[in-house]
Short mmCIF file of C-alpha atoms and ligand atoms in Angstrom, two decimals:
data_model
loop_
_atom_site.label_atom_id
_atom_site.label_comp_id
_atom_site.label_asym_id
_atom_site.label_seq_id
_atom_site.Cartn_x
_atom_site.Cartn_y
_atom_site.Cartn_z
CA UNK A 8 7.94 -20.60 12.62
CA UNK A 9 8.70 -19.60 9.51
CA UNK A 10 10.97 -16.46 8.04
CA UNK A 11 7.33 -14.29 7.57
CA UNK A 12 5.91 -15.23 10.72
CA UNK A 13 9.45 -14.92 12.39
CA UNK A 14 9.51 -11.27 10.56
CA UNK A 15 6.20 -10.50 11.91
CA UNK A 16 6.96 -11.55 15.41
CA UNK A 17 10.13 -8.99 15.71
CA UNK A 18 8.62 -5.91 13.98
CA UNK A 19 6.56 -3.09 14.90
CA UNK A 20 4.90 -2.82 12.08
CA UNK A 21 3.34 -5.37 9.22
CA UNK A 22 2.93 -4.31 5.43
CA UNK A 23 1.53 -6.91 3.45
CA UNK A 24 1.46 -6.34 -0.55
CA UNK A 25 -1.36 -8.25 -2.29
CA UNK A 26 0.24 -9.05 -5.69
CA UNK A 27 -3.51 -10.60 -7.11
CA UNK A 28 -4.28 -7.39 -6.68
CA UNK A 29 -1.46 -5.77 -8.77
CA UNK A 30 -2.35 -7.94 -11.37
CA UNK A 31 -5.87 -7.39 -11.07
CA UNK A 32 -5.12 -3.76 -11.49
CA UNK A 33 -3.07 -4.81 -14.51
CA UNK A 34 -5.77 -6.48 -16.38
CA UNK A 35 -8.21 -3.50 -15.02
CA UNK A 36 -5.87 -0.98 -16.98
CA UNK A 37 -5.42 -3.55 -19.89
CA UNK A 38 -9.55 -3.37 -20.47
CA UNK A 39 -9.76 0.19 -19.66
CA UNK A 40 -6.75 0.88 -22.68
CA UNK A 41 -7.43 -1.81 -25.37
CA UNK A 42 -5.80 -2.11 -27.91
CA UNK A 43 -3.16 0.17 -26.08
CA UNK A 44 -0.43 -1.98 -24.86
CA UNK A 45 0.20 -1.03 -20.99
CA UNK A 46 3.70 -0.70 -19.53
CA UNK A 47 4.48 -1.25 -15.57
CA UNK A 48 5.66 1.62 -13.93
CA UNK A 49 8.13 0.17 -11.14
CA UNK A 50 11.17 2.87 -10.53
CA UNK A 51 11.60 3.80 -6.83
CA UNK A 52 11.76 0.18 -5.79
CA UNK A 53 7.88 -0.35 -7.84
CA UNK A 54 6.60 2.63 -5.88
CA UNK A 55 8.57 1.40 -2.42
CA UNK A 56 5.95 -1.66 -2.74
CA UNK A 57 9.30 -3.99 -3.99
CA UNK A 58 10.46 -3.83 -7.58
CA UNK A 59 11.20 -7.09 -8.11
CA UNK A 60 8.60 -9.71 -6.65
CA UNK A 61 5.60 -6.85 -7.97
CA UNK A 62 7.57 -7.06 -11.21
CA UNK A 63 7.62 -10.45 -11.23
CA UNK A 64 4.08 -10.93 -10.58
CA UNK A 65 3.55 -8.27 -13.33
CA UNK A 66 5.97 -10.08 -15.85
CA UNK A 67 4.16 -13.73 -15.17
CA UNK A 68 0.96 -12.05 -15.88
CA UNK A 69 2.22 -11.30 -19.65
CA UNK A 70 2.91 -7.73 -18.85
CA UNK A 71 6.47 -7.18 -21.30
CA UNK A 72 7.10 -3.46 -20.81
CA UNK A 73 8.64 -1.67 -17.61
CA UNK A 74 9.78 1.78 -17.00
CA UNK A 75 11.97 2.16 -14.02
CA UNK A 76 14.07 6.07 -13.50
CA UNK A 77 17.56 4.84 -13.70
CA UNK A 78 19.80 2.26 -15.36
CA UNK A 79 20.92 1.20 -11.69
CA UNK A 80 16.99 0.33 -11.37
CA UNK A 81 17.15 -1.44 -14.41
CA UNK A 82 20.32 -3.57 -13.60
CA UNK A 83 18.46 -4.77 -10.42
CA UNK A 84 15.13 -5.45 -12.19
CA UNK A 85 16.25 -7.58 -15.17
CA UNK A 86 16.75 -10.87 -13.05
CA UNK A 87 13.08 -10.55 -12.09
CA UNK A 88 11.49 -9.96 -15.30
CA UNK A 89 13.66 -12.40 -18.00
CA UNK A 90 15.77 -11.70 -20.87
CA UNK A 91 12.35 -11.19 -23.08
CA UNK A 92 11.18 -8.00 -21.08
CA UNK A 93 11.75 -4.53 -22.61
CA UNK A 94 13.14 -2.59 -19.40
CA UNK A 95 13.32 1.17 -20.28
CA UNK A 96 15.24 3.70 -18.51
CA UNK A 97 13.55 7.16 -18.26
CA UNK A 98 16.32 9.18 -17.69
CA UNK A 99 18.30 8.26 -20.44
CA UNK A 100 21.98 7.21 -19.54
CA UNK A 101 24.13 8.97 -17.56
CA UNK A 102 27.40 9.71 -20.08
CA UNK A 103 29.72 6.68 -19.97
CA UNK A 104 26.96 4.37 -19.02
CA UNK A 105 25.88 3.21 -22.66
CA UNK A 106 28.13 0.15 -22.99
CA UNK A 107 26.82 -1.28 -19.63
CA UNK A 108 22.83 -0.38 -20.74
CA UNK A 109 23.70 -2.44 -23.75
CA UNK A 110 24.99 -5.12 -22.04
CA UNK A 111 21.98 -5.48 -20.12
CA UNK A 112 19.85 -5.02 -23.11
CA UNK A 113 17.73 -2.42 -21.79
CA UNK A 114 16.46 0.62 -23.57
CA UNK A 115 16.85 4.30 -22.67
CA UNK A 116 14.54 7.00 -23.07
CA UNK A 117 16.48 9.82 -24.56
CA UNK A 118 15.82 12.80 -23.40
CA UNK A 119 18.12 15.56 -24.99
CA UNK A 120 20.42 15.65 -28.41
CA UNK A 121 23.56 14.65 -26.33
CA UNK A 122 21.93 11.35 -25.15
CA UNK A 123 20.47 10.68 -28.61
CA UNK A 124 24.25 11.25 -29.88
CA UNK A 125 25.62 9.15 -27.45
CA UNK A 126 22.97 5.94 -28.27
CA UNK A 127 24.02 6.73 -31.60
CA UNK A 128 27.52 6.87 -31.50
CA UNK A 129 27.24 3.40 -29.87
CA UNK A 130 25.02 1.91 -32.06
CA UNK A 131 27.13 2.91 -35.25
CA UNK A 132 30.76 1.26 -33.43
CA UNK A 133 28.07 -1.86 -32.73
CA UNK A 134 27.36 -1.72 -36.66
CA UNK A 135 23.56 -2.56 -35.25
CA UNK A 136 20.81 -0.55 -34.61
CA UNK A 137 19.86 -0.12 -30.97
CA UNK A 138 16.30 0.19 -29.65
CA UNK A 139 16.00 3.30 -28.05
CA UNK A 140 12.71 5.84 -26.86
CA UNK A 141 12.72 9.66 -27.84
CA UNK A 142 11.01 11.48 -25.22
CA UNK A 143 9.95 15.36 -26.65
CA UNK A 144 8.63 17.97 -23.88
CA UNK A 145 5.45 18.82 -25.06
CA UNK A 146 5.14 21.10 -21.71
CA UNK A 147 5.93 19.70 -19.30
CA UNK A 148 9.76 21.68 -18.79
CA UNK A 149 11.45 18.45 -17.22
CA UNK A 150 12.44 15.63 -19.60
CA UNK A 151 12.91 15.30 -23.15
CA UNK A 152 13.65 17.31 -26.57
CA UNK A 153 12.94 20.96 -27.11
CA UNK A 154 10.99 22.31 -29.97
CA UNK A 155 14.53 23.08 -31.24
CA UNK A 156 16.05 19.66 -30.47
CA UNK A 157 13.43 18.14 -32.66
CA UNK A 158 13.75 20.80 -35.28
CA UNK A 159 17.89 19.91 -35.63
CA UNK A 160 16.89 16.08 -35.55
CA UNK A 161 14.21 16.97 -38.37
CA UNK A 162 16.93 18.27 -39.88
CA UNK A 163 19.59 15.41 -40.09
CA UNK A 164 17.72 12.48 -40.59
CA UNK A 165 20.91 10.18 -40.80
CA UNK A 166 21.21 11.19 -36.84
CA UNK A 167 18.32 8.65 -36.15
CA UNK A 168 18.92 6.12 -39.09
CA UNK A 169 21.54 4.16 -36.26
CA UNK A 170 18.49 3.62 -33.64
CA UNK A 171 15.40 1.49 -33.42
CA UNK A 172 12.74 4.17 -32.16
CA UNK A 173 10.31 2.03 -30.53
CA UNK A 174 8.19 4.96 -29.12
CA UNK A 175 8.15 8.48 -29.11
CA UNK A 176 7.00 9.64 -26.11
CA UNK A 177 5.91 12.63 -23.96
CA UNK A 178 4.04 13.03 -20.32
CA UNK A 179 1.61 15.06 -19.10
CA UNK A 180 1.99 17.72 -16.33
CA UNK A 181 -1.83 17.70 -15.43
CA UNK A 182 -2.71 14.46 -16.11
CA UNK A 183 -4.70 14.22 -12.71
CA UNK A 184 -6.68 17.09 -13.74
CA UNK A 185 -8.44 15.63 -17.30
CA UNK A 186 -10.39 18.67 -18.44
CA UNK A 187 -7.72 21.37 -17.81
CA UNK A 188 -6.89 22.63 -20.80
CA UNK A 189 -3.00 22.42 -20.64
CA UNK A 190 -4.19 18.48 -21.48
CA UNK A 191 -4.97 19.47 -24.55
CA UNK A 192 -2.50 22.01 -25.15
CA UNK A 193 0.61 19.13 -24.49
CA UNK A 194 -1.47 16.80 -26.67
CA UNK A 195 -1.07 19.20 -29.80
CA UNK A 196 2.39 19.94 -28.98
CA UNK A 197 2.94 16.15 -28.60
CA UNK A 198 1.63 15.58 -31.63
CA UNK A 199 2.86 18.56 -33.55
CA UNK A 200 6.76 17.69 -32.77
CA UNK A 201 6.58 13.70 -33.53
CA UNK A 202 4.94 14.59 -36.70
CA UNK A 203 8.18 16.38 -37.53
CA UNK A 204 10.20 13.15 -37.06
CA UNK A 205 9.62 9.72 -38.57
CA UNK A 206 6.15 8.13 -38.06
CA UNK A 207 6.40 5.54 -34.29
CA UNK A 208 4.35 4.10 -32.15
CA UNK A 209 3.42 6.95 -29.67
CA UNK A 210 2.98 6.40 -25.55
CA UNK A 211 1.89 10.04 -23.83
CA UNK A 212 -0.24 8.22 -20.65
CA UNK A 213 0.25 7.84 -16.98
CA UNK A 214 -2.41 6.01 -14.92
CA UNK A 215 -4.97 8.93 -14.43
CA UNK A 216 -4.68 9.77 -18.10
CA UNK A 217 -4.83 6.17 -19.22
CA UNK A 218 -8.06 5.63 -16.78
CA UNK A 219 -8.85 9.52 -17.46
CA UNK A 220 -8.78 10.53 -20.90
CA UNK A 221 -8.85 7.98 -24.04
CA UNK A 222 -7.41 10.56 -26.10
CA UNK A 223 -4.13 9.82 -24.62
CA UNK A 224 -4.01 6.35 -24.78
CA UNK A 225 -1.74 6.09 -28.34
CA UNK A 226 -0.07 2.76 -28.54
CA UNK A 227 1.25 2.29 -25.23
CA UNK A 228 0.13 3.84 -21.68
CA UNK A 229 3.00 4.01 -18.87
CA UNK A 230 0.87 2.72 -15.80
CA UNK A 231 2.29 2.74 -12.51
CA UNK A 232 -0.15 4.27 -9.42
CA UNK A 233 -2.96 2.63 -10.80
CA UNK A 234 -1.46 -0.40 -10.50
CA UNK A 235 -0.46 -0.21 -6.83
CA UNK A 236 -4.28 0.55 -6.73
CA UNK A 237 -4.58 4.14 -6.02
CA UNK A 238 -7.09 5.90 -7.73
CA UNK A 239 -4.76 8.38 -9.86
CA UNK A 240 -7.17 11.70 -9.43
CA UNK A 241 -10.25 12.87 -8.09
CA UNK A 242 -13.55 10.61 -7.63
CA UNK A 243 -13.02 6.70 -6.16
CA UNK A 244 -10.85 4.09 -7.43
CA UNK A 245 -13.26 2.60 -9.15
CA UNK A 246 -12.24 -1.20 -10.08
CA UNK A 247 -9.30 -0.43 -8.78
CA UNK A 248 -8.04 -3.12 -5.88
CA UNK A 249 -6.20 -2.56 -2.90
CA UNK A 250 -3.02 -3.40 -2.85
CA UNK A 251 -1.13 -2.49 0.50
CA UNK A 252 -2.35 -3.03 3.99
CA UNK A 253 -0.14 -1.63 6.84
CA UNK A 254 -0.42 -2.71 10.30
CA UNK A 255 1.41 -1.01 13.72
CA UNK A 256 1.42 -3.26 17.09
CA UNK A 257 0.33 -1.90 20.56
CA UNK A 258 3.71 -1.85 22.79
CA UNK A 259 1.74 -0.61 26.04
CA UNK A 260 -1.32 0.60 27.17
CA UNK A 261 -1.44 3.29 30.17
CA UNK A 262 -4.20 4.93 31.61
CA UNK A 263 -3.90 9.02 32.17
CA UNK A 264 -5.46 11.13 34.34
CA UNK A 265 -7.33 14.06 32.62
CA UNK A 266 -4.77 16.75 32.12
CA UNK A 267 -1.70 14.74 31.33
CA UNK A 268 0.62 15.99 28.51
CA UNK A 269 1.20 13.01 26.06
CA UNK A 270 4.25 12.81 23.54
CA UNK A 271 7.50 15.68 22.90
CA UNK A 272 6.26 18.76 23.46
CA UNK A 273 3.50 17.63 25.54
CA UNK A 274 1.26 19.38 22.24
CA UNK A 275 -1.68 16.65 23.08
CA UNK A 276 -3.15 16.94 26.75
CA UNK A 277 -5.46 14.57 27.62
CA UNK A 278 -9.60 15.67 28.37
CA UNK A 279 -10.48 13.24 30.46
CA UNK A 280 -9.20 10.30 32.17
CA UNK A 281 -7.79 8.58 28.33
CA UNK A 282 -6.21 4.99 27.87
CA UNK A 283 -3.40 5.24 25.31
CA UNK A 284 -1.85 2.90 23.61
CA UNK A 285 1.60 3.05 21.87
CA UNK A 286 2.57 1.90 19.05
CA UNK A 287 5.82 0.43 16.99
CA UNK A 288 5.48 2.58 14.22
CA UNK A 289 6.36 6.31 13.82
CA UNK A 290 8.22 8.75 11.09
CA UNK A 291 11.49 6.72 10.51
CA UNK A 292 8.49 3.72 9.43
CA UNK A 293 7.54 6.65 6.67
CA UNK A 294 4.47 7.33 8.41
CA UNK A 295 3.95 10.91 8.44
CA UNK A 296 4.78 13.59 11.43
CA UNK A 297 1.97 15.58 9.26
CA UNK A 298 -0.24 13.16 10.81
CA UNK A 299 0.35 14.91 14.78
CA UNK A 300 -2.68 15.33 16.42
CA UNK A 301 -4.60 14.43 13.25
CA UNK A 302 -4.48 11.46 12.27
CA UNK A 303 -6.04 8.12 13.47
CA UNK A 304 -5.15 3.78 13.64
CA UNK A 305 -8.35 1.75 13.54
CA UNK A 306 -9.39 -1.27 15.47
CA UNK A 307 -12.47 -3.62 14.83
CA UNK A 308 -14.04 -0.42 12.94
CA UNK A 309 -13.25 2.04 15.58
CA UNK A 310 -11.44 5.55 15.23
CA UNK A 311 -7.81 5.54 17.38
CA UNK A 312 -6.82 9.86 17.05
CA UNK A 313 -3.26 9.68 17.02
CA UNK A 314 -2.40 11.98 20.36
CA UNK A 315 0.40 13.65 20.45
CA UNK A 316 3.67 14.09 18.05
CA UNK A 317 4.49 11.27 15.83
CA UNK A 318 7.83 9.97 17.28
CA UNK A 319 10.48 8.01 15.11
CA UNK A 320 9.84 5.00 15.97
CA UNK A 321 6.43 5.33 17.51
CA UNK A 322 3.28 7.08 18.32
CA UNK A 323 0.71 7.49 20.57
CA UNK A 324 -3.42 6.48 20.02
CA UNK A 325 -6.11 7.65 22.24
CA UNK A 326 -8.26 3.75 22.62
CA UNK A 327 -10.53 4.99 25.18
CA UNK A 328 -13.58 4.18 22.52
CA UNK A 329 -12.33 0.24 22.97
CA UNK A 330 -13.26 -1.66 25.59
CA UNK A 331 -10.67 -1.92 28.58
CA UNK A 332 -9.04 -5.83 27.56
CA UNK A 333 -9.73 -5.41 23.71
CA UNK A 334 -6.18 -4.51 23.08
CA UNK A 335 -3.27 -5.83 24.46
CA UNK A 336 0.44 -5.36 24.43
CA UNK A 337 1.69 -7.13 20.89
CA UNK A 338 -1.32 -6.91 18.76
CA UNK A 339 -1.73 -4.91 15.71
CA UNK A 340 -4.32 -1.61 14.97
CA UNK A 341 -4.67 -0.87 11.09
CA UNK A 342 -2.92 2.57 9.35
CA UNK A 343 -3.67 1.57 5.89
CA UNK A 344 -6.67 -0.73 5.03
CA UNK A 345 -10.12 -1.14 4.54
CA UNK A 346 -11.05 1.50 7.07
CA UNK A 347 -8.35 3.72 5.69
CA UNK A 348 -6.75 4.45 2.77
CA UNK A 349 -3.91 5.08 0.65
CA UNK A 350 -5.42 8.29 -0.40
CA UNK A 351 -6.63 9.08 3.16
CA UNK A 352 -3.73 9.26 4.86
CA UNK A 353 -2.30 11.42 2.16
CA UNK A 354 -5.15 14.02 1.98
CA UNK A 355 -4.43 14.26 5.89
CA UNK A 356 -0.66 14.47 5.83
CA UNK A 357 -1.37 17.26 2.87
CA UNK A 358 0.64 15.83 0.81
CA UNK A 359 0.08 12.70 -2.45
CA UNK A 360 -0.30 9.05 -2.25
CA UNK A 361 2.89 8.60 -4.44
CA UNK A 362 4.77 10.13 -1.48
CA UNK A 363 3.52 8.05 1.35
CA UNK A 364 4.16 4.59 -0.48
CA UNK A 365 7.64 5.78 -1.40
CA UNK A 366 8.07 6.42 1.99
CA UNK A 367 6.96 3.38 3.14
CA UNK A 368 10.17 2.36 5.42
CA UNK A 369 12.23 -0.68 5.99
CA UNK A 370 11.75 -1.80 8.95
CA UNK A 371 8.77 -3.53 8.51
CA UNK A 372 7.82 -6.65 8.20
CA UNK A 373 6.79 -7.48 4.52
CA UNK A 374 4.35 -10.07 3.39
CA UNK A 375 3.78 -10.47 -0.19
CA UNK A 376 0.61 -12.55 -0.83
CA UNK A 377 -0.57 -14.01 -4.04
CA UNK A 378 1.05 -14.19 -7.37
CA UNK A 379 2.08 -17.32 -9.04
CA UNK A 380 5.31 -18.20 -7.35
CA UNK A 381 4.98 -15.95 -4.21
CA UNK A 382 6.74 -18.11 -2.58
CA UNK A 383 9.90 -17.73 -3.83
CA UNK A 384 9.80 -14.37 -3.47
CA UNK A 385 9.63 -13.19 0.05
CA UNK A 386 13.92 -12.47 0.82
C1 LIG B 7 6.23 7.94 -12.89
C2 LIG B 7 5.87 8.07 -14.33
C3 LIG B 7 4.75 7.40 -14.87
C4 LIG B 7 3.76 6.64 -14.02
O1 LIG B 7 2.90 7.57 -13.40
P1 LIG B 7 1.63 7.10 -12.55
O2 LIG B 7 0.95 8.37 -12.27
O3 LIG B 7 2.18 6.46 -11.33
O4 LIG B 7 0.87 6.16 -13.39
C5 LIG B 7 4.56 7.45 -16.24
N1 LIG B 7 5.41 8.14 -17.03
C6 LIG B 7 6.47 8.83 -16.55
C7 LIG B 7 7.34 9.58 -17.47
C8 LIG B 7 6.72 8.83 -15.18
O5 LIG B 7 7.75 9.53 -14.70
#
């Protein structure tokens, strides 16, 4: 057997990532943005979907621009994307970093007067310019320049004259929410603070604003959920592919008695006389202990209510609905695919899709599928 199938063999649980599909979601944003360029999104390990083979399968698809949260993200992702790929850091450089971000030739968003100093500083002992992206807050109160910070950079000119400003750049707060007004509030602060500087290319949109709201769209949208095909906001995800299927395997099967206390705390108690079947998945796996006596696995189309608390490593489904040999000890029911989604088992767990992907644990065992050299890719 080989490594996958040896994977698969030894873990509870199976995630596969479809990277045809990131791609397809690529060239789904693409149309949806034109003549916007569109950036990949991959900090947090690409969404805890695996920076570097989905940015690998981004970069062979042509995509040349990737944001990622840190320069230690950005260190780890160059080798995956080539020399050619701009890799930008969104939370600027940590001070004392700078000569190492130059080294690996990647560009940092800079978010306050101290970082843009620091670039600068840099760039003028380099006697080069260095390409660099000024993020102003037009609202959002987390990253970037203040109305002031601009105002003192308006002010000294000469401050920028070292850097390459390849964007200016801002992000939304309520981007998932396209006709609240705040939208348009940030949008005219956006636009009202980069007017103060020297004219640049401009980049304000995340996924649900770049599938959302045109307005947005400037030169360059910053796609990332959309990509891992989640529908970023309310309605479906509409041309959107699947990307991630998630699989747990049945590790026994008992039959209770009506009135038997299932899982800690005994919280789930069964009705009747139930068959339940355990499974090799549970909360250390990132699959939510929100999901307690409300969630559900699927089989062959059929509804599995988890019973009982989700366990670390484990949980328990009722499959009383199945028929008595239709699942046995080894074999796999689906969390995450066609009958369920992304987005479902957020909405249940109450909390957002972004949050149960980056949560998405280790122990798994991963199967990447399409993308030109997939092969290569699956250590
Ligand atoms: C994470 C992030 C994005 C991508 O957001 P999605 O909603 O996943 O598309 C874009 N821009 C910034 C600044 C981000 O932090």
């Amino acid at each position: 057997m080989d490594e996958g199938d040896r994977a698969a063999s030894l873990a509870g649980g199976r995630l596969t990532i479809d990277l045809d599909a990131v791609v397809a979601n690529l060239r789904h944003v693409e149309a949806a943005t034109a003549p916007a360029r569109v950036a990949a999104v991959v900090k947090a390990d690409a969404y805890g979907l695996g920076a570097g083979p989905v940015a690998a399968a981004l970069a062979g698809a042509g995509c040349r621009d990737f944001f990622v949260a840190d320069l230690a993200e950005a260190l780890d992702l160059r080798p995956h994307v080539g020399g050619q790929a701009s890799i930008h850091v969104l939370h600027g450089l940590w001070p004392g970093t700078e000569a190492l971000a130059l080294e690996a030739g990647v560009t940092p968003v800079l978010n306050s007067l101290a970082q843009v100093r620091a670039w600068a500083e840099l760039a003028r002992t380099e006697g080069r310019r260095l390409p660099a992206v000024l993020q102003l807050d037009s609202g959002m109160s987390r990253l970037g320049l203040s109305d002031d910070d601009v105002a003192a950079l308006a002010a000294e000119p000469q401050g920028l004259e070292a850097l390459d400003v390849n964007y200016v750049m801002s992000h939304l707060a309520s981007a998932d929410q396209p006709g609240e007004d705040v939208n348009a509030a940030q949008r005219a602060s956006f636009e009202r603070l980069a007017a103060l500087l020297p004219a640049r290319p401009r980049t304000l949109a995340n996924s649900a604003a770049a599938l959302g709201d045109p307005l947005t769209h400037g030169d360059l949208v910053r796609a990332g959920l959309a990509l891992y095909g989640v529908a970023p906001g309310p309605g479906p995800a509409a041309g959107l592919r699947p990307v991630v299927s998630l699989s747990a395997r049945v590790i026994q099967v008992r039959t209770l008695p009506a009135g038997t206390g299932v899982g800690y705390g005994l919280t789930y108690t069964t009705r009747g006389t139930e068959r339940i079947a355990t499974v090799g998945v549970g909360y250390a796996d990132g699959w939510p202990r929100a999901l307690s006596n409300r969630g559900a696995a699927w089989f062959g189309g059929v509804r599995l209510p988890i019973v009982g608390q989700v366990s670390m490593d484990s949980m328990m489904v009722d499959v009383s609905a199945l028929a008595p040999d239709a699942l046995g000890a080894g074999e796999a029911v689906e969390l995450i695919g066609p009958h369920q989604s992304v987005a479902d088992v957020a909405a249940l767990a109450g909390t957002i899709p972004y949050e149960i992907l980056t949560r998405l644990g280790r122990r798994y065992a991963r199967r990447y599928v399409g993308g030109a050299s997939a092969q290569g890719m699956r250590a």
